[in-house]
PDB file of C-alpha atoms in Angstrom:
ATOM      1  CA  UNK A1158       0.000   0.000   0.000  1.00 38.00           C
ATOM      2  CA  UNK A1159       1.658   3.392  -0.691  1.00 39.00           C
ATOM      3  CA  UNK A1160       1.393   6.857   0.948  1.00 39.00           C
ATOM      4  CA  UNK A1161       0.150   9.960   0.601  1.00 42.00           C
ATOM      5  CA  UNK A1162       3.160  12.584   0.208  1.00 42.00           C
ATOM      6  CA  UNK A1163       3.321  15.269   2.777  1.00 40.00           C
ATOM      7  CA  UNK A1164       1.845  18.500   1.322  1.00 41.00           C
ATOM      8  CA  UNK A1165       4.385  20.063  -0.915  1.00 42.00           C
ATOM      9  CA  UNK A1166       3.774  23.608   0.961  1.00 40.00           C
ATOM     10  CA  UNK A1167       6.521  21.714   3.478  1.00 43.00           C
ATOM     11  CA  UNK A1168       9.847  20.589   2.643  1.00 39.00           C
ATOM     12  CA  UNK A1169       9.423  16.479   1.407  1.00 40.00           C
ATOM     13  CA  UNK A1170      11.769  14.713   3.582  1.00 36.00           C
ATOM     14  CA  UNK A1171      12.807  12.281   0.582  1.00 37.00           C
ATOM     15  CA  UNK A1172      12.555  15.526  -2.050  1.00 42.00           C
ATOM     16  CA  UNK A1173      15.920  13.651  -4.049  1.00 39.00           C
ATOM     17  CA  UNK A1174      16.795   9.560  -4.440  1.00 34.00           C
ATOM     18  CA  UNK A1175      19.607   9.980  -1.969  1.00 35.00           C
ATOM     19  CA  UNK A1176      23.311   9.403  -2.955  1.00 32.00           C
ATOM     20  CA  UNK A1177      23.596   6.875  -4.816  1.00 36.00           C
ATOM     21  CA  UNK A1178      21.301   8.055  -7.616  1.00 35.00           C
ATOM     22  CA  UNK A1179      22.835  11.082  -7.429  1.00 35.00           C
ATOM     23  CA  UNK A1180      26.225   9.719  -7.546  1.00 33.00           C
ATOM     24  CA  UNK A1181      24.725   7.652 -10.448  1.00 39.00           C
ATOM     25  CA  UNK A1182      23.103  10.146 -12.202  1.00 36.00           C
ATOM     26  CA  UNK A1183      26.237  12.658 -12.028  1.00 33.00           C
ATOM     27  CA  UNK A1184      28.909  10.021 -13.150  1.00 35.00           C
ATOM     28  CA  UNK A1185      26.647   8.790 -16.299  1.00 36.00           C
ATOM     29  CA  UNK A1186      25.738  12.074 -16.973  1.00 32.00           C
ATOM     30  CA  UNK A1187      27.752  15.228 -16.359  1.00 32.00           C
ATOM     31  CA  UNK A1188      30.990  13.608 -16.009  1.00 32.00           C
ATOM     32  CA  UNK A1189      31.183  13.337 -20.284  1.00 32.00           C
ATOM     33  CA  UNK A1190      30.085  17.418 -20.000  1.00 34.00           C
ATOM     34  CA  UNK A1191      32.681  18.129 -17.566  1.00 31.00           C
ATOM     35  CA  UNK A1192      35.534  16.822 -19.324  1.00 30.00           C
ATOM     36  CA  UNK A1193      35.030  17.622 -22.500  1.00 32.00           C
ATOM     37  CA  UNK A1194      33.275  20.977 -21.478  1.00 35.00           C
ATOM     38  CA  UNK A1195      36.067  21.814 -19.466  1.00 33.00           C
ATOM     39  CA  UNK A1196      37.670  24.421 -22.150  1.00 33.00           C
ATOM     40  CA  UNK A1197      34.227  25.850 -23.208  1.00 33.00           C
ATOM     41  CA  UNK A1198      33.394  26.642 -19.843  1.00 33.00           C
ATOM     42  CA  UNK A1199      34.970  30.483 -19.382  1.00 32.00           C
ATOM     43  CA  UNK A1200      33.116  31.166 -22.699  1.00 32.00           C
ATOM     44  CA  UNK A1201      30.091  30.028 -21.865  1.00 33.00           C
ATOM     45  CA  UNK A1202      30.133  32.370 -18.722  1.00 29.00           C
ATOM     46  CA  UNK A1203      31.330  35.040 -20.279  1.00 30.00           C
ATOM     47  CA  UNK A1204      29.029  34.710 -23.301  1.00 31.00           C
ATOM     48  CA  UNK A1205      25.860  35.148 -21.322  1.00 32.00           C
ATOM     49  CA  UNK A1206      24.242  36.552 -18.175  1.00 30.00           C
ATOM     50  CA  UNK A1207      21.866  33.714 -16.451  1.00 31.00           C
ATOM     51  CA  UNK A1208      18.337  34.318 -17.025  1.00 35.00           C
ATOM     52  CA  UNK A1209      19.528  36.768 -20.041  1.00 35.00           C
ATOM     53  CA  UNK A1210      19.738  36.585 -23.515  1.00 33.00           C
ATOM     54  CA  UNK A1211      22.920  35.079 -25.175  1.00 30.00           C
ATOM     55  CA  UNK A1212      25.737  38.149 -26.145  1.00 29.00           C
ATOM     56  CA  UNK A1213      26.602  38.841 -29.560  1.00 30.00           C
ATOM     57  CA  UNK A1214      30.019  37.220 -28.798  1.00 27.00           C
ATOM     58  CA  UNK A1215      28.611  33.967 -30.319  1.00 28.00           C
ATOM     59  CA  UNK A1216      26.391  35.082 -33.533  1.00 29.00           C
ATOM     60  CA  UNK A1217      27.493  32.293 -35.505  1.00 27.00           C
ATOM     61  CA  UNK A1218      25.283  30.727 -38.485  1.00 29.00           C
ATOM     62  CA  UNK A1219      24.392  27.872 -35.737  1.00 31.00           C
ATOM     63  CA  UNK A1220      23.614  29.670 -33.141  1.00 33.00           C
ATOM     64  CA  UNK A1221      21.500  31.829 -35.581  1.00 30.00           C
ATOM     65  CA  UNK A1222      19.408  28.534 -36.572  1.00 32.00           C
ATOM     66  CA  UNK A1223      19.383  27.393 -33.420  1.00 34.00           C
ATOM     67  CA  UNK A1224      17.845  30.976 -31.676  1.00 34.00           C
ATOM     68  CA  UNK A1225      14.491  30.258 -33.498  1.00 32.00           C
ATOM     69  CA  UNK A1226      11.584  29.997 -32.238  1.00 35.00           C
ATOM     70  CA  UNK A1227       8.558  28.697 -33.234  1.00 34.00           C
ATOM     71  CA  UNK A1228       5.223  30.400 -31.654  1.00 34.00           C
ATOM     72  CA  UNK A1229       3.066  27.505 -29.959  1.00 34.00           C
ATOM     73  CA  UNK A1230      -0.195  26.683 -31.198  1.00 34.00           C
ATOM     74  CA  UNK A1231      -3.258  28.779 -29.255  1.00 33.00           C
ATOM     75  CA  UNK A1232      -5.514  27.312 -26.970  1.00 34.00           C
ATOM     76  CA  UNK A1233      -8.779  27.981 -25.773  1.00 32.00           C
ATOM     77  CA  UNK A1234      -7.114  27.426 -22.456  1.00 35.00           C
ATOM     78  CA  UNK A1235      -4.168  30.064 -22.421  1.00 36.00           C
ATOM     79  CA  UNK A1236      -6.108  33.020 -23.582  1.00 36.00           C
ATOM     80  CA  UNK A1237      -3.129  35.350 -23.449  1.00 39.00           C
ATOM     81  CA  UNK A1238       0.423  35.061 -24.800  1.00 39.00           C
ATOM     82  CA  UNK A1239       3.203  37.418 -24.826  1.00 39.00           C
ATOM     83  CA  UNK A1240       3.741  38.684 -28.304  1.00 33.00           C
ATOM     84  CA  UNK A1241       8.026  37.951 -27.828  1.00 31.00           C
ATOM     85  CA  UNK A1242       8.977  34.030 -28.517  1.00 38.00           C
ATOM     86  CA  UNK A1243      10.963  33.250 -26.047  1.00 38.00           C
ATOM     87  CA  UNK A1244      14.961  33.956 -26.342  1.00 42.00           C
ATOM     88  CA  UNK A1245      17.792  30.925 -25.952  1.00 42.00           C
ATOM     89  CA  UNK A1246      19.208  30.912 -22.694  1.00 42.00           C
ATOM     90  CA  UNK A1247      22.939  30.478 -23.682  1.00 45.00           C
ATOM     91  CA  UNK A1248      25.351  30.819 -26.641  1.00 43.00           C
ATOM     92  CA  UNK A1249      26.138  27.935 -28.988  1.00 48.00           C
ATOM     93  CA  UNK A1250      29.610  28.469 -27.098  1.00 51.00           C
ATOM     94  CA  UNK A1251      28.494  26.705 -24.096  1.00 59.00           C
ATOM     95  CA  UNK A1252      28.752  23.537 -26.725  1.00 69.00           C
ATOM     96  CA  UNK A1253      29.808  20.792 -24.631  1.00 74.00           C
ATOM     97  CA  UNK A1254      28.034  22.289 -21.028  1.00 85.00           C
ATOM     98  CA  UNK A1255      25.255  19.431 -20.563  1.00 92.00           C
ATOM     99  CA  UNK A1256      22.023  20.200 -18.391  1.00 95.00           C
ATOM    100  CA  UNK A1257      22.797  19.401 -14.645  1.00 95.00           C
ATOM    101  CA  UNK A1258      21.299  16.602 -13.797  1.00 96.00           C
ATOM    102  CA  UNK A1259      18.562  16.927 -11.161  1.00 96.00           C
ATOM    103  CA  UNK A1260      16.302  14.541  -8.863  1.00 94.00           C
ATOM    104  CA  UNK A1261      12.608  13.818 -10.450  1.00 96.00           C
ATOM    105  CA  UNK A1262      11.434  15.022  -6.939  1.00 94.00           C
ATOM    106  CA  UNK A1263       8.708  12.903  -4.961  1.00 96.00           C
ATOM    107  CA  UNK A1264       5.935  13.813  -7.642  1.00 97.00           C
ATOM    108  CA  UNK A1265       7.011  12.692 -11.020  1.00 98.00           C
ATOM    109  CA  UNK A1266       4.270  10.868 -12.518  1.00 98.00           C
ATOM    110  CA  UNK A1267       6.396   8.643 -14.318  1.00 97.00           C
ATOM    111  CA  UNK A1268       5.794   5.026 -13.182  1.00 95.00           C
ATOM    112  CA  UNK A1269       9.575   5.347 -10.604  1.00 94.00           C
ATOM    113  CA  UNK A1270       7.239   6.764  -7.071  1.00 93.00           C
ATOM    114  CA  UNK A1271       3.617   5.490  -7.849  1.00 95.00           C
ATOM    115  CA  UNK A1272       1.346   6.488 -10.380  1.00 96.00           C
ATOM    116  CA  UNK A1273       2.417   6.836 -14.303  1.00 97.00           C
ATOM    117  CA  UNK A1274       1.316   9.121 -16.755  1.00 97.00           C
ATOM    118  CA  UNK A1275       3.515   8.357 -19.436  1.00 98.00           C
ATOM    119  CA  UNK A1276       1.398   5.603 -19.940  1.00 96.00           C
ATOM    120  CA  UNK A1277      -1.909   7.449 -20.465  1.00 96.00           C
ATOM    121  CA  UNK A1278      -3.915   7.901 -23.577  1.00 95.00           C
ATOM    122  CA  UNK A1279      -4.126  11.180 -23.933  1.00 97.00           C
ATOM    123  CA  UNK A1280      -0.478  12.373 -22.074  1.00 98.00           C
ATOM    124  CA  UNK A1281       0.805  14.052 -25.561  1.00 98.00           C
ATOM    125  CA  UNK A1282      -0.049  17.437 -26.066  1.00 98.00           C
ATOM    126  CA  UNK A1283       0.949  20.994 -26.267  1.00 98.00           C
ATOM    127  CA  UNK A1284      -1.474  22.669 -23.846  1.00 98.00           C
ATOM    128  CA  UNK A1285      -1.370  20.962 -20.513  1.00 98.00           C
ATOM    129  CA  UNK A1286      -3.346  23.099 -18.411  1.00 98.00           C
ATOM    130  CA  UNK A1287      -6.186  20.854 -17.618  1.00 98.00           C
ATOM    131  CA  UNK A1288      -6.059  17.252 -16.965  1.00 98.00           C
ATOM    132  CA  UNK A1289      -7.317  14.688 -19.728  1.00 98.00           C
ATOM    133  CA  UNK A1290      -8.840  11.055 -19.542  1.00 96.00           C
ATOM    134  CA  UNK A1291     -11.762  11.232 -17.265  1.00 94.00           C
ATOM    135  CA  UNK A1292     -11.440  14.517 -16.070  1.00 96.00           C
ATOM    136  CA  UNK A1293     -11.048  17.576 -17.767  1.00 95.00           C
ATOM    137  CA  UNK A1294     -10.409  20.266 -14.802  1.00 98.00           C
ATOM    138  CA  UNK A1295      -8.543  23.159 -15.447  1.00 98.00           C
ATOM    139  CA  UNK A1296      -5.667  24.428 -13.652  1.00 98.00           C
ATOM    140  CA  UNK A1297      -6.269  27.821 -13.210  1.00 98.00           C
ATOM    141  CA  UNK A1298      -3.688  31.167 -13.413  1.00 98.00           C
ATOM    142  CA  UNK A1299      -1.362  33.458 -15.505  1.00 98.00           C
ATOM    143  CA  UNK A1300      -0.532  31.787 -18.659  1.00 98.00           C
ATOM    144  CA  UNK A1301       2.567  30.751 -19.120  1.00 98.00           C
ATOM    145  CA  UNK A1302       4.212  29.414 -22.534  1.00 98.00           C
ATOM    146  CA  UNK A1303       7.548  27.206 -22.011  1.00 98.00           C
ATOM    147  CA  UNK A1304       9.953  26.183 -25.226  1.00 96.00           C
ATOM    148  CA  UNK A1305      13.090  23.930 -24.748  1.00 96.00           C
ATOM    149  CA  UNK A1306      15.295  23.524 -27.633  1.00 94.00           C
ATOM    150  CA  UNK A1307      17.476  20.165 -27.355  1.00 95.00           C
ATOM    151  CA  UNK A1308      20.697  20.648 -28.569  1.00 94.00           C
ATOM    152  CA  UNK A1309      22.736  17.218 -28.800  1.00 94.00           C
ATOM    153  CA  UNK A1310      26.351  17.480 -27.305  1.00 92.00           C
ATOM    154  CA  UNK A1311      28.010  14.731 -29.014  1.00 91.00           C
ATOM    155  CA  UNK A1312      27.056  16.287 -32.441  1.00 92.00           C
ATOM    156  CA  UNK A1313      28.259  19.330 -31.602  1.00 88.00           C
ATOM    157  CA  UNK A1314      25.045  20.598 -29.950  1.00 89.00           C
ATOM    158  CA  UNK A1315      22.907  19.628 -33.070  1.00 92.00           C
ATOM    159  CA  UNK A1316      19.397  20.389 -32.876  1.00 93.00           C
ATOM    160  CA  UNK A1317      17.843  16.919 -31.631  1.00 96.00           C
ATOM    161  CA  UNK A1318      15.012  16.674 -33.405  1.00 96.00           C
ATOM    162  CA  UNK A1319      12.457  13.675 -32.769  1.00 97.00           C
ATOM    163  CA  UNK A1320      13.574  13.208 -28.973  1.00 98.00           C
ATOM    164  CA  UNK A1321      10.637  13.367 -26.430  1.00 98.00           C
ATOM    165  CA  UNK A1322      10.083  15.763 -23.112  1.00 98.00           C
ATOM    166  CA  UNK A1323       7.875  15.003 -20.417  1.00 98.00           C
ATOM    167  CA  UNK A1324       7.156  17.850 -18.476  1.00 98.00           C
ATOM    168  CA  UNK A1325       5.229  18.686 -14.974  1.00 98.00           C
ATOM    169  CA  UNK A1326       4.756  21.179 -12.253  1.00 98.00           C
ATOM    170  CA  UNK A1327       2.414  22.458  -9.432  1.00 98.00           C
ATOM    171  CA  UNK A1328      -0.293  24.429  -9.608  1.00 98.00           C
ATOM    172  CA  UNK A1329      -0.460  27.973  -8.300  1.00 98.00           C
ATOM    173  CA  UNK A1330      -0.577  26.847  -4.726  1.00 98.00           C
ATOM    174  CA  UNK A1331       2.237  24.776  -5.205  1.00 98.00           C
ATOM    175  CA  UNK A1332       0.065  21.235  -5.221  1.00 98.00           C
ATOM    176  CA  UNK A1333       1.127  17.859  -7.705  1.00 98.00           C
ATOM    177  CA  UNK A1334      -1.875  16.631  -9.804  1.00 98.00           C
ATOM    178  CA  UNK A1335      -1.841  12.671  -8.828  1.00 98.00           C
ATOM    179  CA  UNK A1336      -0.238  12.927  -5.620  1.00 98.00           C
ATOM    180  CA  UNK A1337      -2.174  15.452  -3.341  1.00 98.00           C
ATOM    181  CA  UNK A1338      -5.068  15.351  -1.122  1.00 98.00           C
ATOM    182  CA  UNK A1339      -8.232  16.092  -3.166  1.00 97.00           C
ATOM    183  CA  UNK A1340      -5.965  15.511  -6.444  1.00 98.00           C
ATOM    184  CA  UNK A1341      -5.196  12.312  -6.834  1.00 97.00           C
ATOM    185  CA  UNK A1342      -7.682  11.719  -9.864  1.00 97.00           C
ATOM    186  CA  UNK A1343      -6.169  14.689 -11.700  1.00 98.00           C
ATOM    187  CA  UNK A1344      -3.187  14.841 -14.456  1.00 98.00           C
ATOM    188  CA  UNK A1345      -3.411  18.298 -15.398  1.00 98.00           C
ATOM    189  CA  UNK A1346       0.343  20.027 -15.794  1.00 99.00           C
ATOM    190  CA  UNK A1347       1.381  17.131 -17.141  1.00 98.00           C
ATOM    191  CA  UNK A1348       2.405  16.648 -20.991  1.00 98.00           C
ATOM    192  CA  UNK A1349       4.956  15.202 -23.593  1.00 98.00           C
ATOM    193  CA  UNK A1350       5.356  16.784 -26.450  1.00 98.00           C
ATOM    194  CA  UNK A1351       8.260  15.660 -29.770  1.00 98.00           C
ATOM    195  CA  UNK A1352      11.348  17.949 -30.766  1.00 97.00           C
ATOM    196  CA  UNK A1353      10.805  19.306 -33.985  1.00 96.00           C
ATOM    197  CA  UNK A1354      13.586  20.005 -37.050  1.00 94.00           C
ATOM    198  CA  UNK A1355      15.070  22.513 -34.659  1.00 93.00           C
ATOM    199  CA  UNK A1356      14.952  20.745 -32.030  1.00 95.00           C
ATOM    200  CA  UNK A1357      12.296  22.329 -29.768  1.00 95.00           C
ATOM    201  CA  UNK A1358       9.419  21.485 -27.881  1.00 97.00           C
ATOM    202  CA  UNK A1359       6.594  24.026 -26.424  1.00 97.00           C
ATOM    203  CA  UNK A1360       4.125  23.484 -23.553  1.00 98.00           C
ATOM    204  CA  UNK A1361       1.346  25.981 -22.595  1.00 98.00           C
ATOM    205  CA  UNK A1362       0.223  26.135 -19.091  1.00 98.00           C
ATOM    206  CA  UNK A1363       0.096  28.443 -16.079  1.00 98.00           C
ATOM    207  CA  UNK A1364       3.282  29.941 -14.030  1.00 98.00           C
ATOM    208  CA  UNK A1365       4.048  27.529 -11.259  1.00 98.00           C
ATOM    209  CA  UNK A1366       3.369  28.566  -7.837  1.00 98.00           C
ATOM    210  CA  UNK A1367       5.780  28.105  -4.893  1.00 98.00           C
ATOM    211  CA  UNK A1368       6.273  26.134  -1.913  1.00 98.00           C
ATOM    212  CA  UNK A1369       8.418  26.290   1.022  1.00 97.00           C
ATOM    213  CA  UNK A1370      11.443  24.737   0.855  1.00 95.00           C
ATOM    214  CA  UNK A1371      11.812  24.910  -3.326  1.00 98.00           C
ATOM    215  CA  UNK A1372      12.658  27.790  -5.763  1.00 98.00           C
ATOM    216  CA  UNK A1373       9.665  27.728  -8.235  1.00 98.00           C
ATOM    217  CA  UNK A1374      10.723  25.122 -11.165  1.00 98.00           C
ATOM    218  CA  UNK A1375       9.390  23.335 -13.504  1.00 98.00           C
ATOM    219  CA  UNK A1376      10.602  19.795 -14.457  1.00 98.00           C
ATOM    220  CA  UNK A1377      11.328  17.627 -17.109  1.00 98.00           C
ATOM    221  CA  UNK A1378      12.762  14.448 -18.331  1.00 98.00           C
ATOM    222  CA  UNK A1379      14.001  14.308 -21.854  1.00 98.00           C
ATOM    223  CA  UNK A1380      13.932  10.716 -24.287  1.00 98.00           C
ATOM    224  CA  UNK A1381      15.408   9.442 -26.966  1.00 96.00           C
ATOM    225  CA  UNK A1382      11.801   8.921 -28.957  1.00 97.00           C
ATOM    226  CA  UNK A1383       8.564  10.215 -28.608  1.00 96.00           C
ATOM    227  CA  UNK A1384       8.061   6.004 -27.928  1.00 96.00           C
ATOM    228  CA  UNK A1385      10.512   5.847 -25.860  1.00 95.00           C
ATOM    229  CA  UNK A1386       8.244   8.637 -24.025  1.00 97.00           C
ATOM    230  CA  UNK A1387       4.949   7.318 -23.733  1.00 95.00           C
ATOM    231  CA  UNK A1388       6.465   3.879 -22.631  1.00 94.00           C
ATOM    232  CA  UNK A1389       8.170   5.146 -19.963  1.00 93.00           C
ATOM    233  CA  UNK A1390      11.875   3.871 -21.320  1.00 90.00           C
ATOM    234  CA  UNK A1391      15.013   5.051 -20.216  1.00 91.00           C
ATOM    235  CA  UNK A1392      15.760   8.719 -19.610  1.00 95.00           C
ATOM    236  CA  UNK A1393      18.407  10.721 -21.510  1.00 96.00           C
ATOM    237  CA  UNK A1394      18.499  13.683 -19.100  1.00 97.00           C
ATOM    238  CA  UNK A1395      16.103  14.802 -16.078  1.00 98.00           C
ATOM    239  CA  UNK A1396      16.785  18.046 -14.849  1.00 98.00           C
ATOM    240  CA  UNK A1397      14.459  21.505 -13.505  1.00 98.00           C
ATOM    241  CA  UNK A1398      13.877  25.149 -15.003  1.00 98.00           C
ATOM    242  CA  UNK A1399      14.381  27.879 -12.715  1.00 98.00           C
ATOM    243  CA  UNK A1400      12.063  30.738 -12.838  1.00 98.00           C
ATOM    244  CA  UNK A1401      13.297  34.141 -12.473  1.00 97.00           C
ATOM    245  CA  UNK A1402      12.783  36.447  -9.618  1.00 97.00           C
ATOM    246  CA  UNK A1403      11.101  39.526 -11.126  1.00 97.00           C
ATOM    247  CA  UNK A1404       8.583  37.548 -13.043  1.00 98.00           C
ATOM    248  CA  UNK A1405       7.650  35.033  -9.300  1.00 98.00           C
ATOM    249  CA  UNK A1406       7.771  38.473  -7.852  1.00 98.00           C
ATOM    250  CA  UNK A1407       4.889  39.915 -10.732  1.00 98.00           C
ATOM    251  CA  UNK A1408       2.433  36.801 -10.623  1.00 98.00           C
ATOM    252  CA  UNK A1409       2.586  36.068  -6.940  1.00 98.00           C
ATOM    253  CA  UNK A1410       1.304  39.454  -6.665  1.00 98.00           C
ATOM    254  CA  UNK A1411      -1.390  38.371  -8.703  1.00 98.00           C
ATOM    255  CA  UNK A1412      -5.325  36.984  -6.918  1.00 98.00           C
ATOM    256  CA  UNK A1413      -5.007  32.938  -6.468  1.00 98.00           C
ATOM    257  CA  UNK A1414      -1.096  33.442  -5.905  1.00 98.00           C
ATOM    258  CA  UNK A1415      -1.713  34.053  -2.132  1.00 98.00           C
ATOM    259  CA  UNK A1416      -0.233  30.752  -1.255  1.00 98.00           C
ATOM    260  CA  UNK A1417       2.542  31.225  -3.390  1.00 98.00           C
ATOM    261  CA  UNK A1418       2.683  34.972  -2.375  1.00 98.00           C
ATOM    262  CA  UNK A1419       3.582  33.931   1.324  1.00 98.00           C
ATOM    263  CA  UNK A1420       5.757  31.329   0.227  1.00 98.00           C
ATOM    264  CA  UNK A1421       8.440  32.918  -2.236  1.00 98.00           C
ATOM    265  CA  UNK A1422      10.455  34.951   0.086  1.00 98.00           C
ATOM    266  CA  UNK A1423      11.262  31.685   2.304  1.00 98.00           C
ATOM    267  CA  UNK A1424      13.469  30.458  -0.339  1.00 97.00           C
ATOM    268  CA  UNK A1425      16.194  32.042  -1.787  1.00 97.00           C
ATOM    269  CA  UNK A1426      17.666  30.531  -5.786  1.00 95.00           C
ATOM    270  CA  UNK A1427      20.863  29.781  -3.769  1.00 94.00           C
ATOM    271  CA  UNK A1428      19.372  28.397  -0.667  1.00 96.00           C
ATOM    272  CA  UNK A1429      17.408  25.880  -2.658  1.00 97.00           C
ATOM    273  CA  UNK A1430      18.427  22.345  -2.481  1.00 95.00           C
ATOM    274  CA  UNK A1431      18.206  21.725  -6.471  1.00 96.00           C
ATOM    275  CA  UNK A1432      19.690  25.296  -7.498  1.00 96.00           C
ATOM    276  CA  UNK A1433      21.708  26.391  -4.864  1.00 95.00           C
ATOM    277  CA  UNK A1434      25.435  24.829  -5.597  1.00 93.00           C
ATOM    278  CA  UNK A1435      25.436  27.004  -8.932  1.00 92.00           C
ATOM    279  CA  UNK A1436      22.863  29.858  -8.706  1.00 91.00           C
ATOM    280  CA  UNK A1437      20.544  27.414 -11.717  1.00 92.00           C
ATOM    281  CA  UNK A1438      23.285  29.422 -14.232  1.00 91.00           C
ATOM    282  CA  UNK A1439      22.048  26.589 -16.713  1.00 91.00           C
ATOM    283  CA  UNK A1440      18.726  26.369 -15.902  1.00 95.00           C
ATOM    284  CA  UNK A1441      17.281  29.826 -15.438  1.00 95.00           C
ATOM    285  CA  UNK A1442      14.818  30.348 -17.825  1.00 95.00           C
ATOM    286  CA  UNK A1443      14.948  33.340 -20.465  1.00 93.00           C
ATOM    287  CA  UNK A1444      11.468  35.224 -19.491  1.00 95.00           C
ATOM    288  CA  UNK A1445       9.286  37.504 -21.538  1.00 95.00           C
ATOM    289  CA  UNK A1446       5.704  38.698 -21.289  1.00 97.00           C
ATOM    290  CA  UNK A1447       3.734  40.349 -18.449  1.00 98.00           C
ATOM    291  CA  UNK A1448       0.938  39.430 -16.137  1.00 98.00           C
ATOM    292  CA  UNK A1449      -1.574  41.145 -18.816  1.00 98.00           C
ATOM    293  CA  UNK A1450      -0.118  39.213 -21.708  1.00 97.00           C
ATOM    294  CA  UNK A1451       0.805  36.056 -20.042  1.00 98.00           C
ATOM    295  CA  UNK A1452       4.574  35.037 -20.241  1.00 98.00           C
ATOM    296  CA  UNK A1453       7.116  32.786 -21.953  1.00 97.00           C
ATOM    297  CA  UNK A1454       9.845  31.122 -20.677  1.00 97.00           C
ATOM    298  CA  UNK A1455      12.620  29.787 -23.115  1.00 94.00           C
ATOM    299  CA  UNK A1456      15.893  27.266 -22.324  1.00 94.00           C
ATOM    300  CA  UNK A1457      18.535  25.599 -24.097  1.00 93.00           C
ATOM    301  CA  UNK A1458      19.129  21.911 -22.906  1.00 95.00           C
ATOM    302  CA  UNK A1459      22.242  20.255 -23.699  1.00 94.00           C
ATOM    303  CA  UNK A1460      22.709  16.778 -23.204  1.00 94.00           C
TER     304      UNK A1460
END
């Protein structure tokens, strides 16, 4: 018989898989980056500001294709978008700098801590703002659009088209769909969606609220194949976007963000236990957009 998760307004006392998946996950992962990364690194910082848009210092013909971005499809749902695509995070320079690799947290969805998604008729889509299946409720709150573009390291950060992203986040009072009290029936904020030619994928939803103990975020786990995906296979990357300060600051001031409202200011982006042993320098979002227009958050994942 399994258990109910503590409420994510409180710190989850298991919130990563311990040491040895870390260990694990570091050593398969970011141990290729590191090395290999090692002489890209200095550019890469000095190339872009965190949370900014890439400097002209790397305006090759690459990172000119690979800066595109394509404007998601319009939902009934998300009845406000910002009118800017979203910007890359960093330069093609940071070539060779792969996602950190983060924990999937205690409310993945993904078949590894209870229930599965992945699995679900009805799981791909681009809007994921209200659950699908047998319920169709609507997570409610600022619209928010969210692009990734997959670059692949070990082609020289080629666009990677066909791979797969799963991606999921709380609600604006900083609850999981499938896991918490009075939720357990729902899947909304959950959705894959496949890279296209450029190698980007584009959810629409609501801004994530916060909770104590966590930096607002929104995760993700990246496959090989959009099969790969829906069958819950093996995972090529899992990692979190950060969301910036000044935009958490705008929507929390916004009604329904109460919750999150009294929550932001008890964690700090280097006080968090996901962010906090580099700032999230590779996973701070690119933001555009206002609370009238609804916002869009853009990110460059290497892996």
């Amino acid at each position: 018989m399994t258990t109910s998760p503590p409420l994510p307004h409180e710190p989850h006392p298991n919130h990563d898989r311990g040491l040895e998946f870390d260990l694990a996950t570091l050593m398969s992962r970011r141990s290729l980056g590191l090395f290999f990364g090692a002489g890209t690194a200095a550019a890469a910082l000095a190339a872009c500001t965190p949370g900014g848009s890439a400097s002209g210092a790397a305006t090759t013909a690459a990172d000119a294709s690979s800066s595109a971005t394509t404007t998601p499809t319009s939902s009934a749902s998300v009845s406000a978008t910002p009118s800017a695509s979203p910007t890359l995070t960093r330069a093609i320079a940071e070539c060779g700098v792969e996602i950190p690799q983060e924990t999937a947290g205690p409310y993945p969805g993904d078949g590894s801590n209870g229930p599965n998604a992945l699995t679900a008729s009805g799981v791909v889509r681009q809007d994921i703002t209200a659950s699908f299946g047998t319920s169709t409720t609507k997570a409610e709150g600022i619209p928010l659009t969210v692009t990734l573009t997959l670059l692949d390291n070990a082609n020289g950060c080629k666009p990677l088209a066909g791979a797969a992203v799963y991606a999921w986040h709380c609600d604006r009072d900083g609850k999981y769909s499938m896991y918490d009290a009075g939720l357990e029936k729902e899947n909304f904020l959950r959705g894959v969606q496949e890279a296209d030619a450029n190698g980007q994928v584009s959810f629409a939803t609501i801004y994530p609220g916060a909770y104590n103990g966590r930096w607002p975020h929104i995760h993700f786990e990246v496959f090989e194949s959009m099969s790969n995906a829906t069958a819950a296979g093996q995972v090529l990357a899992v990692s979190q976007i950060a969301m910036t300060e000044a935009a958490c600051n705008e929507v929390y001031a916004t009604a329904g963000y109460e919750a999150s409202a009294r929550n932001f200011p008890n964690t700090t982006l280097t006080s968090d236990n996901v962010f906090g042993d580099d700032g999230g320098i590779h996973q701070l979002a690119t933001m555009s957009g206002s609370v009238a227009r609804g916002y869009a958050a853009g990110l460059n994942v290497t892996v």
